[in-house]
XYZ file of C-alpha atoms in Angstrom:
579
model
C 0.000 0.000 0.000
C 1.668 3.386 -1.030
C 2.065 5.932 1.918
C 0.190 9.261 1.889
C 0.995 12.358 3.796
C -0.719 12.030 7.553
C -4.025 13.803 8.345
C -4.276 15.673 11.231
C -5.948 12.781 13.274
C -3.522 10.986 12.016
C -0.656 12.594 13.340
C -2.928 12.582 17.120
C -3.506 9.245 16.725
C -7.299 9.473 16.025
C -8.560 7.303 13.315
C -10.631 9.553 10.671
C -14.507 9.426 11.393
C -17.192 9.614 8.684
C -18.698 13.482 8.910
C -21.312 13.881 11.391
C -20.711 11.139 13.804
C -20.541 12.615 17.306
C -17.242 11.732 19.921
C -17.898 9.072 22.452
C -16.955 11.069 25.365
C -13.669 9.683 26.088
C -12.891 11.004 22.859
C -13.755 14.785 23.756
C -12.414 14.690 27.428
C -9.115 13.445 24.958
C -9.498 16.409 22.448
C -10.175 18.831 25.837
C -6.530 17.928 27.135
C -5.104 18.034 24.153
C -6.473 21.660 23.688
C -5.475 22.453 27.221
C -2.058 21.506 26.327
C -1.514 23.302 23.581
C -2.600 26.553 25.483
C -0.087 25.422 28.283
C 2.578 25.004 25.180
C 1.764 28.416 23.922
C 1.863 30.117 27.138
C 5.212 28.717 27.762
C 6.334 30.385 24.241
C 5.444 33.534 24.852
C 6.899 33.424 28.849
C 9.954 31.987 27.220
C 10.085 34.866 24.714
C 9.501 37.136 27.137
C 12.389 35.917 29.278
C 14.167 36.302 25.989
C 13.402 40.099 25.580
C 13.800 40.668 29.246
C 16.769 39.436 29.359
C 17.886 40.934 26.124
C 16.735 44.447 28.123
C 18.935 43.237 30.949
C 21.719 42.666 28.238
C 21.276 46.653 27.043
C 20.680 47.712 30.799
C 24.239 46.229 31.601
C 25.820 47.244 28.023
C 24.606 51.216 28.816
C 25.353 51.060 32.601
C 29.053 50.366 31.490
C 28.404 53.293 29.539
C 27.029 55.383 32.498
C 29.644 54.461 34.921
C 32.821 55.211 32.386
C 31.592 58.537 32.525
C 34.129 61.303 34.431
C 31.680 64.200 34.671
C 28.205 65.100 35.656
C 27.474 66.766 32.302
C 28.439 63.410 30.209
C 26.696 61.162 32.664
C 23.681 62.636 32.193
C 24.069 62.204 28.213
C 24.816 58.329 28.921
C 21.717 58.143 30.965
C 19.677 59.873 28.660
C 20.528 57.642 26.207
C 20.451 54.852 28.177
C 16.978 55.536 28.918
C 16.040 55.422 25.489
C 17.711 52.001 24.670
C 16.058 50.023 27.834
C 12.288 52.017 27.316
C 11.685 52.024 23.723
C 11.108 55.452 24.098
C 11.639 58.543 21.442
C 12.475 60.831 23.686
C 14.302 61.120 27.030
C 16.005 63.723 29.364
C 18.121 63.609 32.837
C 18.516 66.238 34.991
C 20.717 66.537 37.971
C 19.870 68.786 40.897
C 16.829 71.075 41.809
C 15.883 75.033 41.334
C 13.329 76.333 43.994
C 9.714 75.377 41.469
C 11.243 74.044 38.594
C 13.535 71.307 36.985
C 15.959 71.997 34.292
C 17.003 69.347 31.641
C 20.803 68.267 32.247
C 21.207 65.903 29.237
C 18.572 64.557 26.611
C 18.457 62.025 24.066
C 15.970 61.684 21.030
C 14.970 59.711 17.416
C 15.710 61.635 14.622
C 11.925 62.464 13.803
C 11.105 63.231 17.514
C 11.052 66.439 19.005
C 13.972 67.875 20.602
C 14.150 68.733 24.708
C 17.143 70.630 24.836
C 19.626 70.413 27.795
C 18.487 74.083 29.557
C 14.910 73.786 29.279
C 13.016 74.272 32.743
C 10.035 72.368 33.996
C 7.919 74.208 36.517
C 7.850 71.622 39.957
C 4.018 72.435 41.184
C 2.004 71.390 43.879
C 0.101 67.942 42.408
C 2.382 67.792 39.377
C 4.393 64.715 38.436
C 7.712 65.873 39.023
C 7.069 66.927 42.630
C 5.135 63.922 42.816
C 8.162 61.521 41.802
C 10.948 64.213 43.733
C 8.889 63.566 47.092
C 7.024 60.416 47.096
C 7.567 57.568 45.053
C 10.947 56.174 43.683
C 9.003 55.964 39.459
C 6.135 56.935 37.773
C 4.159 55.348 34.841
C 1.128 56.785 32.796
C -0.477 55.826 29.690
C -1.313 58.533 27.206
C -4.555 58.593 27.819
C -3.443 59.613 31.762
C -1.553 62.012 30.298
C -3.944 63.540 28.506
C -6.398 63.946 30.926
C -4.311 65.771 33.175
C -2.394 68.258 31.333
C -1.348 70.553 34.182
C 0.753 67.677 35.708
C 3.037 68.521 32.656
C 4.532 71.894 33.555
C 6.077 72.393 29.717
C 7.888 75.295 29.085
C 5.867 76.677 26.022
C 6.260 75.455 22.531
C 7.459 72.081 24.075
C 6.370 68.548 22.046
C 3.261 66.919 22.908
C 4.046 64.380 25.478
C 2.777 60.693 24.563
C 2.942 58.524 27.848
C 5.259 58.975 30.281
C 7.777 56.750 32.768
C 10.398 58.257 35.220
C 12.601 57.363 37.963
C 14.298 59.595 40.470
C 17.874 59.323 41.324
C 19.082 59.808 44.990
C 22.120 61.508 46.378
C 24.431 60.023 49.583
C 22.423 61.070 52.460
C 18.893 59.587 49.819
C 17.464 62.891 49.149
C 16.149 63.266 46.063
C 18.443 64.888 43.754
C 17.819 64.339 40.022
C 15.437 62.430 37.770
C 15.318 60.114 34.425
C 12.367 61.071 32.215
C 10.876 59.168 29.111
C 8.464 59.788 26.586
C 6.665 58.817 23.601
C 7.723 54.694 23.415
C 7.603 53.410 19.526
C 5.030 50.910 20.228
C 1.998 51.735 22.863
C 2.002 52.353 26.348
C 5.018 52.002 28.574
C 4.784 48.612 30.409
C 5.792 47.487 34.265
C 8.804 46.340 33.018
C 10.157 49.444 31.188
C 9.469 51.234 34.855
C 11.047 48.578 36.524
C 14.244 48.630 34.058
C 14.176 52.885 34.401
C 14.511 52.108 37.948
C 17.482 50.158 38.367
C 18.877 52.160 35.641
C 18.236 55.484 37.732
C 19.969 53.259 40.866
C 22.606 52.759 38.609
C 22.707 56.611 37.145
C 22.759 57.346 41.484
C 25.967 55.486 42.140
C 27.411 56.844 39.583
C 26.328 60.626 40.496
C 27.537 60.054 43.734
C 30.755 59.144 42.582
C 31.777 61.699 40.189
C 30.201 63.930 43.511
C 32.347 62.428 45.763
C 35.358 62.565 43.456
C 34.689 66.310 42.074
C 34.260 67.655 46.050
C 37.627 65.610 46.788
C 39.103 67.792 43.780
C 37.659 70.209 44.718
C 38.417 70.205 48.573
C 42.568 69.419 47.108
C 42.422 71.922 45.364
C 41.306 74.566 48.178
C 44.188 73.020 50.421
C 46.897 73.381 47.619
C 45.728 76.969 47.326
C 45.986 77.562 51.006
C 48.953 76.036 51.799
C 50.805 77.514 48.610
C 49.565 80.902 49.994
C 50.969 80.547 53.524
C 54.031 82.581 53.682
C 56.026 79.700 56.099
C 57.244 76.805 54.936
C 54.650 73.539 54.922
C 55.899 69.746 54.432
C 53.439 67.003 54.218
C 54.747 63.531 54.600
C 53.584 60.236 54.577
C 54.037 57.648 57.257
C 57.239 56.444 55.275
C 58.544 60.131 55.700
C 58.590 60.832 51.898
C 57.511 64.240 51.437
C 53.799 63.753 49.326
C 53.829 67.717 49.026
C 55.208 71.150 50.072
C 54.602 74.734 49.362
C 57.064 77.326 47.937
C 57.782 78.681 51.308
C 59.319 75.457 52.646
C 61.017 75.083 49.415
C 62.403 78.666 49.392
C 63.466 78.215 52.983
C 64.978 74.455 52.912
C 66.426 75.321 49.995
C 64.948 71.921 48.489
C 64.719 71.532 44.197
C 62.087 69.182 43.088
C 64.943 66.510 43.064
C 66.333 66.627 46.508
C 62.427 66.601 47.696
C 61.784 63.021 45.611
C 64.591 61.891 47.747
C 63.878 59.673 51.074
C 63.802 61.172 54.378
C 67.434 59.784 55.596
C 69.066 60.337 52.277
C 67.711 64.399 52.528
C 68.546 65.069 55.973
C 71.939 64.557 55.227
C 71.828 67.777 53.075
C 71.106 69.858 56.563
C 73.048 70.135 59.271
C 70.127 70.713 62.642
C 70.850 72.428 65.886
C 68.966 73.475 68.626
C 68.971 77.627 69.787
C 72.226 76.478 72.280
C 73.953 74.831 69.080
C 73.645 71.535 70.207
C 73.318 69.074 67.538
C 69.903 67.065 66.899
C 69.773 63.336 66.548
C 67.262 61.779 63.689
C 65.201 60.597 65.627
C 64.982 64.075 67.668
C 63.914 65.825 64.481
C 60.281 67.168 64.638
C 59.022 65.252 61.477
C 60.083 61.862 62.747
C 58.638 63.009 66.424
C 55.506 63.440 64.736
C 55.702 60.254 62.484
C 55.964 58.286 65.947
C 52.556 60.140 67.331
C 54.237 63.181 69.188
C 53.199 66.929 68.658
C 55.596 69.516 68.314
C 55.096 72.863 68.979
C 56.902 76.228 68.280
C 60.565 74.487 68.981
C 63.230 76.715 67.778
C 66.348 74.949 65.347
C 69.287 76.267 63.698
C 69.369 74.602 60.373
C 72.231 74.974 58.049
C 70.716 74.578 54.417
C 72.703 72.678 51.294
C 74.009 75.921 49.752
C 75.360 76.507 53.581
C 73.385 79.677 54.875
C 72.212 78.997 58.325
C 68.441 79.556 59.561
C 67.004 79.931 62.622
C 63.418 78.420 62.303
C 59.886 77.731 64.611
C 58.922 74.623 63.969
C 55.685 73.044 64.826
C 54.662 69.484 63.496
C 51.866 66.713 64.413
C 50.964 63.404 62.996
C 47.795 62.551 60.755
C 45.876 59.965 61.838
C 43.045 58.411 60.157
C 39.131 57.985 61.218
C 40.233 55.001 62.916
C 43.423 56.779 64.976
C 46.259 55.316 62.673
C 49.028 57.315 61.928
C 49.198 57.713 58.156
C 51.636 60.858 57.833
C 52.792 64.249 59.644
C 52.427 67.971 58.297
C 55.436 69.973 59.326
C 55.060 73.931 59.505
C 58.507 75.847 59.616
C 58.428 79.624 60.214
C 61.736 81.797 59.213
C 62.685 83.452 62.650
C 66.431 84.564 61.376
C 65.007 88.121 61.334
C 63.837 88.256 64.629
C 67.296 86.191 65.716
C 69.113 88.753 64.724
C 67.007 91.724 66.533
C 67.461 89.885 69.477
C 70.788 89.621 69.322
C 70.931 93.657 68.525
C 68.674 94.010 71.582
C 71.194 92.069 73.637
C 74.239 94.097 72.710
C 72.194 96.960 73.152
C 70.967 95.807 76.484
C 74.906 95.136 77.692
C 75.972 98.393 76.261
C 73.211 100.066 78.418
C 73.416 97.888 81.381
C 77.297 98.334 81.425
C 77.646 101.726 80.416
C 75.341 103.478 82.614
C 75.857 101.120 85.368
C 79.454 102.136 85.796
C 79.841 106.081 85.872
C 76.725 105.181 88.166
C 78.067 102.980 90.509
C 80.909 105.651 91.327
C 78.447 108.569 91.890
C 76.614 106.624 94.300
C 79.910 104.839 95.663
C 81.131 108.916 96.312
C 77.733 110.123 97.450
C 77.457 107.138 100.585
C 81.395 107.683 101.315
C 80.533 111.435 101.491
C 77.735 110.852 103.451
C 79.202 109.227 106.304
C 81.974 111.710 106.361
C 79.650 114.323 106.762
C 77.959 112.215 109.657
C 81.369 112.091 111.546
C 81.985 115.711 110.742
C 78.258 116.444 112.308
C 77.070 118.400 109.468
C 73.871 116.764 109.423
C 72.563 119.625 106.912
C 75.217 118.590 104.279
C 74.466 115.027 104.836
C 70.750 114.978 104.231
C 71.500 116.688 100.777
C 74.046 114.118 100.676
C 71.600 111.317 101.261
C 69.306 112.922 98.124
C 71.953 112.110 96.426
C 72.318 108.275 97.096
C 68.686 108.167 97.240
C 68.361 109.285 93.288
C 71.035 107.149 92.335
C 69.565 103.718 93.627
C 66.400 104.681 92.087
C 68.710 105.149 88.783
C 69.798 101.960 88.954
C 66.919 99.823 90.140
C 65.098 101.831 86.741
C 67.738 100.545 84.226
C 67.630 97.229 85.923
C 63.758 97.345 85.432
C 64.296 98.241 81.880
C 66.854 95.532 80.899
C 64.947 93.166 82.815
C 61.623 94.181 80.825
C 63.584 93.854 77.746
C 64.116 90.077 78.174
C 60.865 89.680 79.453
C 59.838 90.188 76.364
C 62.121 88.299 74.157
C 61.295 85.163 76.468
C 64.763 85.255 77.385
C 64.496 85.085 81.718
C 66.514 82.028 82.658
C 65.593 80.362 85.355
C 67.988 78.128 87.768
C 65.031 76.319 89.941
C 65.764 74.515 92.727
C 63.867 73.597 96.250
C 63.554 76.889 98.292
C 62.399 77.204 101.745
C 60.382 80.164 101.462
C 60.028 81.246 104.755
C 63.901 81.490 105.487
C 63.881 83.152 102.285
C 61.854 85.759 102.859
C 63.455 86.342 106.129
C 66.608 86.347 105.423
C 65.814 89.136 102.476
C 64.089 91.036 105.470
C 67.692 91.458 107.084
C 69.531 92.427 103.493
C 66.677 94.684 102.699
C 66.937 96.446 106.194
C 69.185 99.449 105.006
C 67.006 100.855 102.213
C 63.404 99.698 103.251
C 61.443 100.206 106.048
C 61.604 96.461 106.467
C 60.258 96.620 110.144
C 56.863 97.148 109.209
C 56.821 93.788 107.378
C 55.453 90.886 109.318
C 56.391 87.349 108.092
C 53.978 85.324 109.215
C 54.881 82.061 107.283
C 54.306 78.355 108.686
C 57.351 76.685 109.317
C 55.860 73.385 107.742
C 54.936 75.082 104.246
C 56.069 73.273 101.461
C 59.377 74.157 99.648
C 58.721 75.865 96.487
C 60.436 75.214 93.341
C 61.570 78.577 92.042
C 65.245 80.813 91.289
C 66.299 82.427 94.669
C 67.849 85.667 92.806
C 64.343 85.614 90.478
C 62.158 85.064 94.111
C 63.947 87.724 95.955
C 63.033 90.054 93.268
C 59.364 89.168 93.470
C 59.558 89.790 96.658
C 61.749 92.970 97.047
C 58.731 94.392 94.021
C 55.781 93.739 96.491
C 57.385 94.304 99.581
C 58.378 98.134 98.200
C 54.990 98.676 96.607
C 53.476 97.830 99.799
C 55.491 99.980 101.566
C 55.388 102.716 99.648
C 51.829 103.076 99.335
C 50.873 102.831 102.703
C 50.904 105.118 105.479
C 54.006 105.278 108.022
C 53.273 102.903 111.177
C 51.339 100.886 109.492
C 51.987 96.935 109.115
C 52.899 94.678 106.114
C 51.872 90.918 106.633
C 53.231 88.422 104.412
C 51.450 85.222 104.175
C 51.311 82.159 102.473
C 49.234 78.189 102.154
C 49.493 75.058 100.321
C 46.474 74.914 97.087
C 46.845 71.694 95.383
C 50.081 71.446 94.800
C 50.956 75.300 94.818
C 52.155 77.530 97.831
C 50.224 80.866 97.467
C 51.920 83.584 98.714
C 50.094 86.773 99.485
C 51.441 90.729 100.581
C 48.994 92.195 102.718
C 49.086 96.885 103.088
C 47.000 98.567 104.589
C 47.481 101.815 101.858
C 44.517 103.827 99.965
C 43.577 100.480 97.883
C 42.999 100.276 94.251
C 40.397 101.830 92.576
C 38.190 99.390 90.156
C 39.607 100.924 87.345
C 42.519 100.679 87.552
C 42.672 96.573 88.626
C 42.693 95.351 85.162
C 45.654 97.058 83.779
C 48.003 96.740 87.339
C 50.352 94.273 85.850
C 50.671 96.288 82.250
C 53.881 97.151 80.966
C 54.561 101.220 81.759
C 51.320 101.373 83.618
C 51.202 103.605 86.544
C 48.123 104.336 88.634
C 47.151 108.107 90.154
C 48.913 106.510 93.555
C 52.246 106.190 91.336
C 51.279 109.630 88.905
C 51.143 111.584 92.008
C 54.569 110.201 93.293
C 56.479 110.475 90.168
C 58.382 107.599 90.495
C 59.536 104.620 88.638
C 58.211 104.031 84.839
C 55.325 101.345 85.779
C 57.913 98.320 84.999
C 57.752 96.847 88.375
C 54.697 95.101 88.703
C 54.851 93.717 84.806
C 58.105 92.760 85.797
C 57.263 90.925 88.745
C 54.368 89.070 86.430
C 56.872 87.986 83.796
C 58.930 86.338 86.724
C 56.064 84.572 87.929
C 54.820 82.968 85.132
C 58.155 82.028 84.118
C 58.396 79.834 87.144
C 54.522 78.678 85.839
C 52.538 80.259 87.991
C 50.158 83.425 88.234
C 49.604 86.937 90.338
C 46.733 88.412 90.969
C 45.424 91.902 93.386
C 42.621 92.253 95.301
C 41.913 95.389 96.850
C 39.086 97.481 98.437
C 39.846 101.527 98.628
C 39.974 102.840 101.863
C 40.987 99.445 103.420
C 44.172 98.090 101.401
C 45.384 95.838 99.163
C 46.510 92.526 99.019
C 48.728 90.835 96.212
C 49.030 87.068 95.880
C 51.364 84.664 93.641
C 51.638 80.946 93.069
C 54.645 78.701 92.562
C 54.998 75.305 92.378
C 55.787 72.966 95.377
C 59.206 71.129 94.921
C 59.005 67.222 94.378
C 59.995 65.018 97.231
């Protein structure tokens, strides 16, 4: 028998029935799962094609995020999301826009078909109340409408006039760091009807996407940005600036601390030990620095350095006096990653001190000795006049003396303020019992002071004090005249002092005219003299400033208190010695 092509019952294994003749019904529940199987079949194509595209989408998402993220500025990320919107939408037109005016939205980047109408980058969007684009800034993360949504509701467009009709819309908002809103993905008009779940979904994690990458070029442009400030800063500080890293490789430097190192870009690329070779350091006594004594490498090892004065000899061999101040960087987590060094050119005011000294031992010495014989003369005239009884001539005599002591104790006040202010008092501390001090100055003082009004009323149990005898007596000798001086004859001087954690606080006690209010605040001011002093006409108001810059130099602090009509008391602290 010669084979024919297979009916269709054939091929489903039905045997062909004469026309009419009805299905038993085994036969149509049969045909009923066949049917249903075939549905399931088709269904399964279309899923499976669906998967296709959606993965194909997924393909193009990747293939334009690439895109997005090679992107170095704002400006041509937005033109890669744009586009990218486009590809993974179906859409004619799309824009991006980055960042918010108060009411409106203006288009950073846009993308469009040839026939389509153009949005260019500029354009503004008003942001109203109800409106889509407030809508999708402050509520939801996309937005989808069909065009007939759009078309009922016009005013959520907020076109700038003579824009293109819009023909369905999707959008997606990107977020910055802290997940503000801060920028959004628009589409428009898709090729083939309305935009679908899916395109929103895909707009979505391409706006994600678009949001890292924002962030990134953010992040990067404000690190620029912030680099950029700091080079400008540090290149306009006049001193010399050295940053290093923990290795002590210098990772940069301004023109001052190249100008005053004397450092070429070459000897700067050069490690740490290999440049310190080039400079020879000393400290202000010209004693010479060790490595690891250097104020960079202190820093590197976690110390901070401040305002130490070197003597650096530079490679070309000039020699510099410099401040320098240093600290180490540490990171969030306290690790020391590098050190900034700051080094401040104090040659200039090195060598004005050193013209002050001389000037200081010219004055000192000069006026000091034609001095010294007047007043030698004067007291061995005076006490020949006392022998000869011509008490007359003597008291003239004693006018004499008088004017040159206060003569010298003025220059002394003078050099002494000089110093002061150069920081140049040298102390040499050691344990003093203060109560045999001050009693024993009673006795040496005796001859020019009225030293028996002063009562000493010390505890034999205080504390030693750590201070410079010569720089104490001087304190002392400073209140102690003041006291006397401006109080009335007879009256008593008590000196005083007590323990306060860890300090002996010594106090001077008159019982003079007091201080007026007024005058408190500016007692211990350099060439300050109040109406008590005015009136007298003595001394140039060194004395008390004076006696201030000796007690802070021991680290400690003097203070007044004083009521008019009742006296005055002045008080000092100083250290106790160690056991």
């Amino acid at each position: 028998m010669k084979r024919g092509r297979p009916s269709a019952d054939d091929v489903s294994g039905q045997v062909a029935r004469p026309e009419g003749e009805r299905c038993t019904p085994g036969e149509a529940a049969e045909r009923g799962l066949r049917e249903e199987r075939q549905q399931l079949l088709e269904q399964a194509r279309r899923e499976a094609e669906s998967r296709e595209r959606y993965i194909e989408r997924l393909s193009t998402l990747f293939r334009v995020t690439m895109a997005v993220l090679k992107e170095a500025t704002v400006e041509g990320l937005l033109r890669a999301v744009a586009e990218a919107a486009r590809q993974v939408t179906g859409a004619r037109v799309a824009i991006a826009g980055h960042g918010f005016i108060s009411g409106r939205f203006r288009v950073g980047a846009a993308s469009h078909a040839p026939d389509a109408f153009a949005c260019p980058p500029g354009q503004e969007f008003r942001v109203e109340r109800g409106g889509l684009y407030l809508d999708l800034v402050r509520e939801r993360e996309s937005i989808r409408l069909t065009d007939e949504e759009m078309r009922r509701h016009p005013h959520w467009w907020g076109l700038p006039p003579g824009h293109g009709e819009l023909r369905g819309l999707v959008g997606a908002r990107m977020v910055g760091h802290g997940g503000e809103a801060n920028g959004v993905i628009m589409a428009t008009d898709k090729h083939e009807g309305d935009f679908t779940a899916e395109d929103e979904a895909l707009l979505r994690q391409l706006a994600a996407i678009a949001s890292l990458g924002l962030q990134h070029v953010e992040a990067r442009d404000e690190s620029e940005r912030r680099a950029a400030e700091l080079d400008a800063i540090i290149a306009s500080i006049p001193d010399g600036i050295l940053i290093y890293d923990r290795e002590g490789d210098i990772v940069r430097a301004n023109p001052g601390a190249a100008r005053l190192l004397h450092y070429t870009p070459e000897i700067m690329a050069r490690p740490l030990a290999e440049r310190i070779t080039l400079l020879r350091v000393e400290t202000a006594e010209r004693r010479s620095v060790r490595f690891e004594q250097l104020p960079n490498v202190r820093a590197l090892r976690g110390e901070v350095v401040e305002g130490e004065v070197f003597v650096v000899t530079v490679p070309d061999g000039a020699t510099i006096w410099v401040s320098a101040s240093a600290a180490p960087m540490r990171s969030a987590e306290g690790e020391i990653f590098g050190a900034v060094l700051a080094l401040r050119d104090i040659t200039p005011l090195h060598e004005a001190q050193e013209e002050r000294e001389d000037l200081l031992r010219a004055v000192s010495h000069d006026l000091r000795n034609p001095l010294s014989a007047v007043l030698g003369q004067a007291q061995l005239l005076e006490r020949r006049l006392e022998k000869a009884g011509l008490e007359a001539e003597r008291r003239s005599t004693q006018s004499i003396v008088a004017a040159a002591e206060r003569m010298n104790t003025m220059i002394q006040d003078l050099v002494d303020a000089a110093r002061a202010e150069a920081g140049q008092i040298r102390l040499e501390c050691r344990p003093v019992d203060l109560r045999a001090s001050a009693l024993a100055l009673k006795e040496r003082l005796a001859p020019g002071l009225e030293t028996g009004r002063i009562d000493i009323e010390i505890p034999e149990d205080l504390p030693q004090v750590w201070a410079d005898p010569g720089r104490l007596d001087r304190i002392f000798g400073n209140l102690w005249s003041n006291a006397l001086k401006y109080s009335a004859a007879g009256t008593r001087v008590t000196v005083s002092a007590r323990v306060e954690d860890g300090w002996v606080v010594t106090s001077v006690t008159d019982r003079g005219p007091g201080i007026s209010p007024e005058e408190l605040p500016r007692l211990f001011e350099r060439y300050f003299r109040g109406a008590a002093g005015r009136e007298r006409g003595e001394g140039v108001g060194l004395g008390l400033y004076i006696t201030r810059r000796l007690v802070e130099a021991h680290g400690g602090r003097i203070w007044v208190e004083s009521q008019v009509g009742v006296g005055s008391t002045f008080s000092f602290s100083l250290p106790v010695a160690s056991a």
